PDB file of C-alpha atoms and ligand atoms in Angstrom:
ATOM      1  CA  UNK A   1      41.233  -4.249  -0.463  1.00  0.00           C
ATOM      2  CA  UNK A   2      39.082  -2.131   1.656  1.00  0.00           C
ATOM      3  CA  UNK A   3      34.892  -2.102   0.910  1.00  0.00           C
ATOM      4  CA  UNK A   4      32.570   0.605   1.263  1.00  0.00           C
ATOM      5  CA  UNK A   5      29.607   2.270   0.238  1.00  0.00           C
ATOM      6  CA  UNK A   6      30.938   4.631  -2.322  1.00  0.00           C
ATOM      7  CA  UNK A   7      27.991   7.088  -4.110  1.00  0.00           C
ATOM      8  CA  UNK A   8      30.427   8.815  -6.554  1.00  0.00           C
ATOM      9  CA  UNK A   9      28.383   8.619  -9.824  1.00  0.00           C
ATOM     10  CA  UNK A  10      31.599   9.859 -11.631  1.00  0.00           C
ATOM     11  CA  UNK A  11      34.086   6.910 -10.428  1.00  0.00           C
ATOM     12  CA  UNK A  12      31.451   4.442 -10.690  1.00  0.00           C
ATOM     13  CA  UNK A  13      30.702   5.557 -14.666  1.00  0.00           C
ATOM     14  CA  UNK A  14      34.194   5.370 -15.201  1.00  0.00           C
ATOM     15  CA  UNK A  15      34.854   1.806 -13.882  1.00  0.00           C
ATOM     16  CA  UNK A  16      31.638   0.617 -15.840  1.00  0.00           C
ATOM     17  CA  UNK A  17      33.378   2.168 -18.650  1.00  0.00           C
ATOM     18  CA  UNK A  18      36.276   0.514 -18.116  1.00  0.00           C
ATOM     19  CA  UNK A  19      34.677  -2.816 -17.576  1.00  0.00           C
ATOM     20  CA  UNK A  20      32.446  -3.176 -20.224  1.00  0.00           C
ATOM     21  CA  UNK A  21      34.452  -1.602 -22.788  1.00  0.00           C
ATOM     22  CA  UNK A  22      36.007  -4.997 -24.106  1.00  0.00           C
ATOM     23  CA  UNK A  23      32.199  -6.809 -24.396  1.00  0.00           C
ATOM     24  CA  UNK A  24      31.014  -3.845 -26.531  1.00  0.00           C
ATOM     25  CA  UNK A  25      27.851  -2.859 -24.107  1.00  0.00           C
ATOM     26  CA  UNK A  26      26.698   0.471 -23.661  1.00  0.00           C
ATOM     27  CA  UNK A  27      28.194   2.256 -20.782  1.00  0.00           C
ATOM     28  CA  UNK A  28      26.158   4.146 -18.445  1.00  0.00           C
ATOM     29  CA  UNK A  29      26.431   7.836 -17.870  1.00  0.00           C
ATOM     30  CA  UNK A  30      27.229   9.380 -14.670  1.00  0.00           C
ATOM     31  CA  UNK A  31      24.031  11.210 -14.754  1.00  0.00           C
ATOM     32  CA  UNK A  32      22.453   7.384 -15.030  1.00  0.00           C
ATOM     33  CA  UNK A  33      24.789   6.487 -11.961  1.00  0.00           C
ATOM     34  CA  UNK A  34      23.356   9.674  -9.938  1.00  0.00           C
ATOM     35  CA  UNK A  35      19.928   8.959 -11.352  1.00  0.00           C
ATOM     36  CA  UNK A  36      19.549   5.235  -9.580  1.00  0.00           C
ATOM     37  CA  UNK A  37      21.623   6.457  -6.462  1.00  0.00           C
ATOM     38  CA  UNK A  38      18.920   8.836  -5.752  1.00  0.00           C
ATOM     39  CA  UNK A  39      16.357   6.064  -4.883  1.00  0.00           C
ATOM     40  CA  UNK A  40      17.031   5.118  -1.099  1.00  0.00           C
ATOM     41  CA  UNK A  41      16.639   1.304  -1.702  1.00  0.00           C
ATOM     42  CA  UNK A  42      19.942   1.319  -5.008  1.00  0.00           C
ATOM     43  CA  UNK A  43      22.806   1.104  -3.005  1.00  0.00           C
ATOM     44  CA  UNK A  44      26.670   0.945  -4.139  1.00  0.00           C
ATOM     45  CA  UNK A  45      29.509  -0.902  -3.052  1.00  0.00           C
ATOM     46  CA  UNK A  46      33.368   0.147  -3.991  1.00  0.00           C
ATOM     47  CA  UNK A  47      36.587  -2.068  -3.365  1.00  0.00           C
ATOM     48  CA  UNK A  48      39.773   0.755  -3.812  1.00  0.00           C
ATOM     49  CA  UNK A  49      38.675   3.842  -2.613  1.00  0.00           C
ATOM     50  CA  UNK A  50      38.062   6.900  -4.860  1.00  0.00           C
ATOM     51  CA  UNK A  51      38.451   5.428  -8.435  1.00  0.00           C
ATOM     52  CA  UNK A  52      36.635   2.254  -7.576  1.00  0.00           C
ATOM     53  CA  UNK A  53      38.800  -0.603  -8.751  1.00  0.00           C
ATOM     54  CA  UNK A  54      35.152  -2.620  -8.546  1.00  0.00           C
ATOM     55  CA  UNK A  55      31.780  -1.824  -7.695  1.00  0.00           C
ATOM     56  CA  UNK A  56      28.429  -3.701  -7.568  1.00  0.00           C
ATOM     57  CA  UNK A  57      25.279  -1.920  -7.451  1.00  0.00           C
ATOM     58  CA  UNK A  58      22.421  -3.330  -6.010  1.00  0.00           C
ATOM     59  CA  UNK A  59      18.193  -2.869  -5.504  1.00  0.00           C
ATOM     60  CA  UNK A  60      17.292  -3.776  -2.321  1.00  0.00           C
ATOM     61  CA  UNK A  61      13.672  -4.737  -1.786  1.00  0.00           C
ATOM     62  CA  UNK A  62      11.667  -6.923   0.380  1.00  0.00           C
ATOM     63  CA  UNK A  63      12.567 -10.400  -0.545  1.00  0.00           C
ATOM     64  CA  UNK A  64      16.584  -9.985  -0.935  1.00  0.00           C
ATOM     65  CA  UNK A  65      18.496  -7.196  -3.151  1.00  0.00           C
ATOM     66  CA  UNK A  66      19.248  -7.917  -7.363  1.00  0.00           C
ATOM     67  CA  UNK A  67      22.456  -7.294  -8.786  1.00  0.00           C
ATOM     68  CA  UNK A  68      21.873  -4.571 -11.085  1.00  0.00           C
ATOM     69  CA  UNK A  69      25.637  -4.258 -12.342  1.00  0.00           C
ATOM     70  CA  UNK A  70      29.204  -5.555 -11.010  1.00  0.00           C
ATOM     71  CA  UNK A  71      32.365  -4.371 -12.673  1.00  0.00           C
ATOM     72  CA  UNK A  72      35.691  -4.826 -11.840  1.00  0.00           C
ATOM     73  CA  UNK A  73      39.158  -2.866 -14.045  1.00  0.00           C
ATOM     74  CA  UNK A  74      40.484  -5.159 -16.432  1.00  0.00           C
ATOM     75  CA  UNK A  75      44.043  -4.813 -14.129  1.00  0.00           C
ATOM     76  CA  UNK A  76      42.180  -5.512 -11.045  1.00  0.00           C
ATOM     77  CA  UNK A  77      40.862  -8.640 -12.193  1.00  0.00           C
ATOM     78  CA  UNK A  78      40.886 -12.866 -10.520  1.00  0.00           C
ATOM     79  CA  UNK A  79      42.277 -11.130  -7.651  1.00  0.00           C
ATOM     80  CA  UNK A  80      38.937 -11.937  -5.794  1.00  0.00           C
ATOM     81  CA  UNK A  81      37.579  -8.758  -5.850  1.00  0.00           C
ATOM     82  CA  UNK A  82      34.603  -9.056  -7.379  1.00  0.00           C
ATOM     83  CA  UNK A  83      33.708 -12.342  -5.182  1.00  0.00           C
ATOM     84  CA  UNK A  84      34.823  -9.991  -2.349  1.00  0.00           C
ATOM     85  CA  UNK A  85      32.153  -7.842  -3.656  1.00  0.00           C
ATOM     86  CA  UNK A  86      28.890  -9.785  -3.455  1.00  0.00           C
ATOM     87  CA  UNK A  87      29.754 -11.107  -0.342  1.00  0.00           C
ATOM     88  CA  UNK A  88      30.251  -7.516   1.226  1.00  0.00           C
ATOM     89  CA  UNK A  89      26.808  -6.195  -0.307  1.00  0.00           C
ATOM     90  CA  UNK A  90      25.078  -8.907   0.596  1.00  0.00           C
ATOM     91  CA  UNK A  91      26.021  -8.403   5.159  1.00  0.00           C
ATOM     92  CA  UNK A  92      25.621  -5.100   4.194  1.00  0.00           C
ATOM     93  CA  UNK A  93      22.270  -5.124   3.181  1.00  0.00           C
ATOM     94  CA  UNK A  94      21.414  -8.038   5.606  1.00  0.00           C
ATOM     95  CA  UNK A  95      19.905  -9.689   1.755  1.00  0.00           C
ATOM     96  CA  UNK A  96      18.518 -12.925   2.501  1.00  0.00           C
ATOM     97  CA  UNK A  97      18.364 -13.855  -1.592  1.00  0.00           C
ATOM     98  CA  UNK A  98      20.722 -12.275  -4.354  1.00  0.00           C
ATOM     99  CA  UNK A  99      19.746 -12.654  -7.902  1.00  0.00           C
ATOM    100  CA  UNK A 100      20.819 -10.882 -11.159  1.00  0.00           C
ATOM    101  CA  UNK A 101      20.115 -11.759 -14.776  1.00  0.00           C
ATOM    102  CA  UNK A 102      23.668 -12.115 -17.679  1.00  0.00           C
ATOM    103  CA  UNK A 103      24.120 -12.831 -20.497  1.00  0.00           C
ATOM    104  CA  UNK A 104      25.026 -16.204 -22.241  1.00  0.00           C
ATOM    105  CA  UNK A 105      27.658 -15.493 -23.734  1.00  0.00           C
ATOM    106  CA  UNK A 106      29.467 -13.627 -20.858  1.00  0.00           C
ATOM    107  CA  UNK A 107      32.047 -16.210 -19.556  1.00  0.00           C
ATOM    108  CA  UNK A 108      33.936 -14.617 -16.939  1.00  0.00           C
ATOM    109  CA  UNK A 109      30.350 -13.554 -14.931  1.00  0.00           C
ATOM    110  CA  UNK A 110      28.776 -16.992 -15.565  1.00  0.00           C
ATOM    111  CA  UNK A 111      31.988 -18.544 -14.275  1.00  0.00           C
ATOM    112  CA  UNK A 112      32.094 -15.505 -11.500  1.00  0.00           C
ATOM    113  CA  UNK A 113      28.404 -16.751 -10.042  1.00  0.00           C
ATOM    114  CA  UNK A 114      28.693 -20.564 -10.931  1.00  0.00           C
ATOM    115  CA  UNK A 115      31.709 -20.615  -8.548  1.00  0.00           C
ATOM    116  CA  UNK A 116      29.706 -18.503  -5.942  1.00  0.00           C
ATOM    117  CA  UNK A 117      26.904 -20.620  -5.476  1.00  0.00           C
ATOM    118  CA  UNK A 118      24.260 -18.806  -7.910  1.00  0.00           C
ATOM    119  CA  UNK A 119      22.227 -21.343  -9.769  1.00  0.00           C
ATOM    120  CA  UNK A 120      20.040 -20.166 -13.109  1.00  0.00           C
ATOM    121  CA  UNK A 121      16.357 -19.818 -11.996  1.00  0.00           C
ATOM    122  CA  UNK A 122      15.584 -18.648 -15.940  1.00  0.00           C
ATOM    123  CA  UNK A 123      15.619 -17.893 -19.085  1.00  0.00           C
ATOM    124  CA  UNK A 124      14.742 -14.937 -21.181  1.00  0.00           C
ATOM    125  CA  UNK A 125      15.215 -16.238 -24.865  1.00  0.00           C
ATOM    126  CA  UNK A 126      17.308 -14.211 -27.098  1.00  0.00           C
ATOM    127  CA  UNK A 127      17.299 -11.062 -24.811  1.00  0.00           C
ATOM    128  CA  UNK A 128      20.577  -9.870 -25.987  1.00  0.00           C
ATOM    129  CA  UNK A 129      21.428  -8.258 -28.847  1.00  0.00           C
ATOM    130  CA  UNK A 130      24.725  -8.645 -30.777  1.00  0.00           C
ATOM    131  CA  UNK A 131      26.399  -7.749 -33.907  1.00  0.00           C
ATOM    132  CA  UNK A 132      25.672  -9.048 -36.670  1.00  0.00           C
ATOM    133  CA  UNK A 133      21.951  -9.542 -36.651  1.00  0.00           C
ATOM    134  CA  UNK A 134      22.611 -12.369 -33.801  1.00  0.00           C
ATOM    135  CA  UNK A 135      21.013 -12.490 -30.298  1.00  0.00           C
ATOM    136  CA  UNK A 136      22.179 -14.400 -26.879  1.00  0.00           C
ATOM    137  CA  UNK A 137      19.829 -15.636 -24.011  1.00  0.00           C
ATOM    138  CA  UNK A 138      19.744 -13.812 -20.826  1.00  0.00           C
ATOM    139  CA  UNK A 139      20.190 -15.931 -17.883  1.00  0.00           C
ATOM    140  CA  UNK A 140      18.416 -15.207 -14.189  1.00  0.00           C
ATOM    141  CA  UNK A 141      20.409 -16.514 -11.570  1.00  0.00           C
ATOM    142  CA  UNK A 142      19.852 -16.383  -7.701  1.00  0.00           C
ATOM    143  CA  UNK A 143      21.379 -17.397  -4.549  1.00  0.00           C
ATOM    144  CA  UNK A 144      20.369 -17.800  -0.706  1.00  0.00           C
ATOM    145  CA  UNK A 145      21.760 -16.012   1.735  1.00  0.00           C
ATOM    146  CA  UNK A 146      24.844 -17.951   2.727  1.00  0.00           C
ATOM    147  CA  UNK A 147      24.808 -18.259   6.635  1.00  0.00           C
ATOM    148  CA  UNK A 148      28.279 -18.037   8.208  1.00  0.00           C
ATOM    149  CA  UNK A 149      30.260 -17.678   5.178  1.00  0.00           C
ATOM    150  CA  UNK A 150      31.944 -14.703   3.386  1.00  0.00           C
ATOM    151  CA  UNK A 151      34.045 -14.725   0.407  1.00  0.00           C
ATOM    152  CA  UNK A 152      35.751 -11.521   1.519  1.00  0.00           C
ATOM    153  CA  UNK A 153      39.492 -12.087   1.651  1.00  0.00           C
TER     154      UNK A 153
HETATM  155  C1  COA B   1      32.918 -10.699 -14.245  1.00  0.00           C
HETATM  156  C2  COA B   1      33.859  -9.807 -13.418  1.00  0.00           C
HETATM  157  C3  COA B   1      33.010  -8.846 -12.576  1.00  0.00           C
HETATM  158  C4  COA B   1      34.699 -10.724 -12.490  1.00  0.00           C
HETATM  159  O1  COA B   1      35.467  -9.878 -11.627  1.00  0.00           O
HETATM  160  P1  COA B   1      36.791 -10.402 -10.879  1.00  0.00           P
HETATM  161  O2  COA B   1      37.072  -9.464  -9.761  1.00  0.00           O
HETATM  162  O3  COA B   1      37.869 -10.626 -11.881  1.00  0.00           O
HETATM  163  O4  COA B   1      36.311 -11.819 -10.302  1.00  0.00           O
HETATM  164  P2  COA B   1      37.008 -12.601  -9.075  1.00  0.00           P
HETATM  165  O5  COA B   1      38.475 -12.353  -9.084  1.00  0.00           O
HETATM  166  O6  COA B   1      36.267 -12.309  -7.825  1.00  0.00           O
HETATM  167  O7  COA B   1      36.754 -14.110  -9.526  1.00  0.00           O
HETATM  168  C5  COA B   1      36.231 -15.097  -8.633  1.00  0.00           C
HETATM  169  C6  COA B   1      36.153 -16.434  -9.395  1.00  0.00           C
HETATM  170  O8  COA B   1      35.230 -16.303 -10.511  1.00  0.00           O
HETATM  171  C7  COA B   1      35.724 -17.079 -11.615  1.00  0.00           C
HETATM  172  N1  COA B   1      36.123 -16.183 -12.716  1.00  0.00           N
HETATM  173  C8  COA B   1      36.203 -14.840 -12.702  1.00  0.00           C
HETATM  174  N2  COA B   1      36.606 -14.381 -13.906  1.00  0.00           N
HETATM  175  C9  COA B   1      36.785 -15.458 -14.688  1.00  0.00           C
HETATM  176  C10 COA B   1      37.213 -15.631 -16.024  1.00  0.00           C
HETATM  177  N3  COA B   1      37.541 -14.580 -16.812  1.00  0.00           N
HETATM  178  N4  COA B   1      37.290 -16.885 -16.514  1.00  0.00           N
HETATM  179  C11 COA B   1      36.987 -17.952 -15.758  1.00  0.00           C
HETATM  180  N5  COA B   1      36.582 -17.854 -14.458  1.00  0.00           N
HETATM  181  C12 COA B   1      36.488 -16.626 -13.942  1.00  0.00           C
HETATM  182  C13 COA B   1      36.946 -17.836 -11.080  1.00  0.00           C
HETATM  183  O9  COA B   1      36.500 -19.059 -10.504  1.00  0.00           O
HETATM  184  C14 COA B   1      37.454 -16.873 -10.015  1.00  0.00           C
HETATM  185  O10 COA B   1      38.248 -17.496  -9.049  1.00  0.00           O
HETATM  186  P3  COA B   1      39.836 -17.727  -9.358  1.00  0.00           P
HETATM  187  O11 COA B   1      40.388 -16.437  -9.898  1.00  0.00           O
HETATM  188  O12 COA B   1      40.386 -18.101  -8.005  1.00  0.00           O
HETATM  189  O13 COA B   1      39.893 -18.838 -10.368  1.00  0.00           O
HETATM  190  C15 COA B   1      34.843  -9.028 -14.339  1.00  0.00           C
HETATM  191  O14 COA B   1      35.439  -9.932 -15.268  1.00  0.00           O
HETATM  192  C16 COA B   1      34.184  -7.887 -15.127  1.00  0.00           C
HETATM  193  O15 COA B   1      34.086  -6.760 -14.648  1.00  0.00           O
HETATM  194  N6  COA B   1      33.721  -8.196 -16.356  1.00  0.00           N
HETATM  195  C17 COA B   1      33.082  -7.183 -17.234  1.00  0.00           C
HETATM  196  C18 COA B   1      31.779  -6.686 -16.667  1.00  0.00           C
HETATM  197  C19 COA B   1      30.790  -7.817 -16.454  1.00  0.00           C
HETATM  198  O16 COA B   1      30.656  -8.718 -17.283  1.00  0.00           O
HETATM  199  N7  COA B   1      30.059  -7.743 -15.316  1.00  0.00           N
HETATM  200  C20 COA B   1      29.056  -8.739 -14.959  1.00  0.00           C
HETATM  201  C21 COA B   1      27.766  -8.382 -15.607  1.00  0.00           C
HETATM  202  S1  COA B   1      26.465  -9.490 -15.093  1.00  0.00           S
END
């Protein structure tokens, strides 16, 4: 599936929606979307044109970019895409580190970076709220730039 910058705060809203719906997190607002776009260094990344299949949005700064969200369609799912993903941001941005804080509890994205080659670099204790009066850790992972690889299929 083709990759490209895609700054349609609409779609990408949407697909969050989408994403997230299942794990019970807030999803963010278009006008959030258009908000972060409109600093130069928050860039977005779309696999499947116009209503975004996937997306990762990233802050690019000095030392390498963070993750600030990835979210792929429940039907467009372990077909690579969002592994297809990270990989494109990170040529795109020429990112020589990649790091990105989840939760805990969140299976499929600790599986996602484990299998990636992001190793947890922290810990933020009980950063997460849940129901029930119950909290789960946050975890910071990061990874090096990966020279001469790509996961992009
Ligand atoms: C996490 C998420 C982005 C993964 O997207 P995806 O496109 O399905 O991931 P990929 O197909 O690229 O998966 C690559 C590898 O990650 C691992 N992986 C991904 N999802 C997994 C799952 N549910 N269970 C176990 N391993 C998983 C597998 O090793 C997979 O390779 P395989 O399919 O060949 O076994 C997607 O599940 C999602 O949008 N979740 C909700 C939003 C979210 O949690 N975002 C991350 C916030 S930090």
């Amino acid at each position: 599936m083709k990759i490209g910058t895609l700054n349609n705060a609409q779609a990408l809203a949407q697909t969050h929606m989408l994403a997230f719906a299942a794990r019970a997190e807030r999803a963010w607002s278009a006008q959030e979307f258009d908000d972060l776009l409109a600093h130069e260094n928050i860039h977005a990344f779309a696999a499947g044109s116009a209503n975004a299949q996937g997306f990762i949005l990233l802050q690019n700064l000095p030392d390498g970019a963070e993750i600030l969200t990835l979210a792929v369609r429940p039907q467009a799912r372990r077909l690579g895409l969002a592994r297809a993903l990270i990989s494109h941001a990170e040529n795109a941005l020429g990112a020589r580190r990649l790091w990105l804080e989840v939760a805990e509890d969140n299976a499929a994205a600790c599986a996602l970076y484990a299998v990636t080659g992001f190793r947890v670099s922290g810990r933020r204790s009980k950063y997460y709220k849940r129901a029930g009066n119950f909290s789960v850790d946050a975890l910071l992972m990061e990874r090096d730039r990966r020279e001469g690889q790509s996961d992009e299929h």
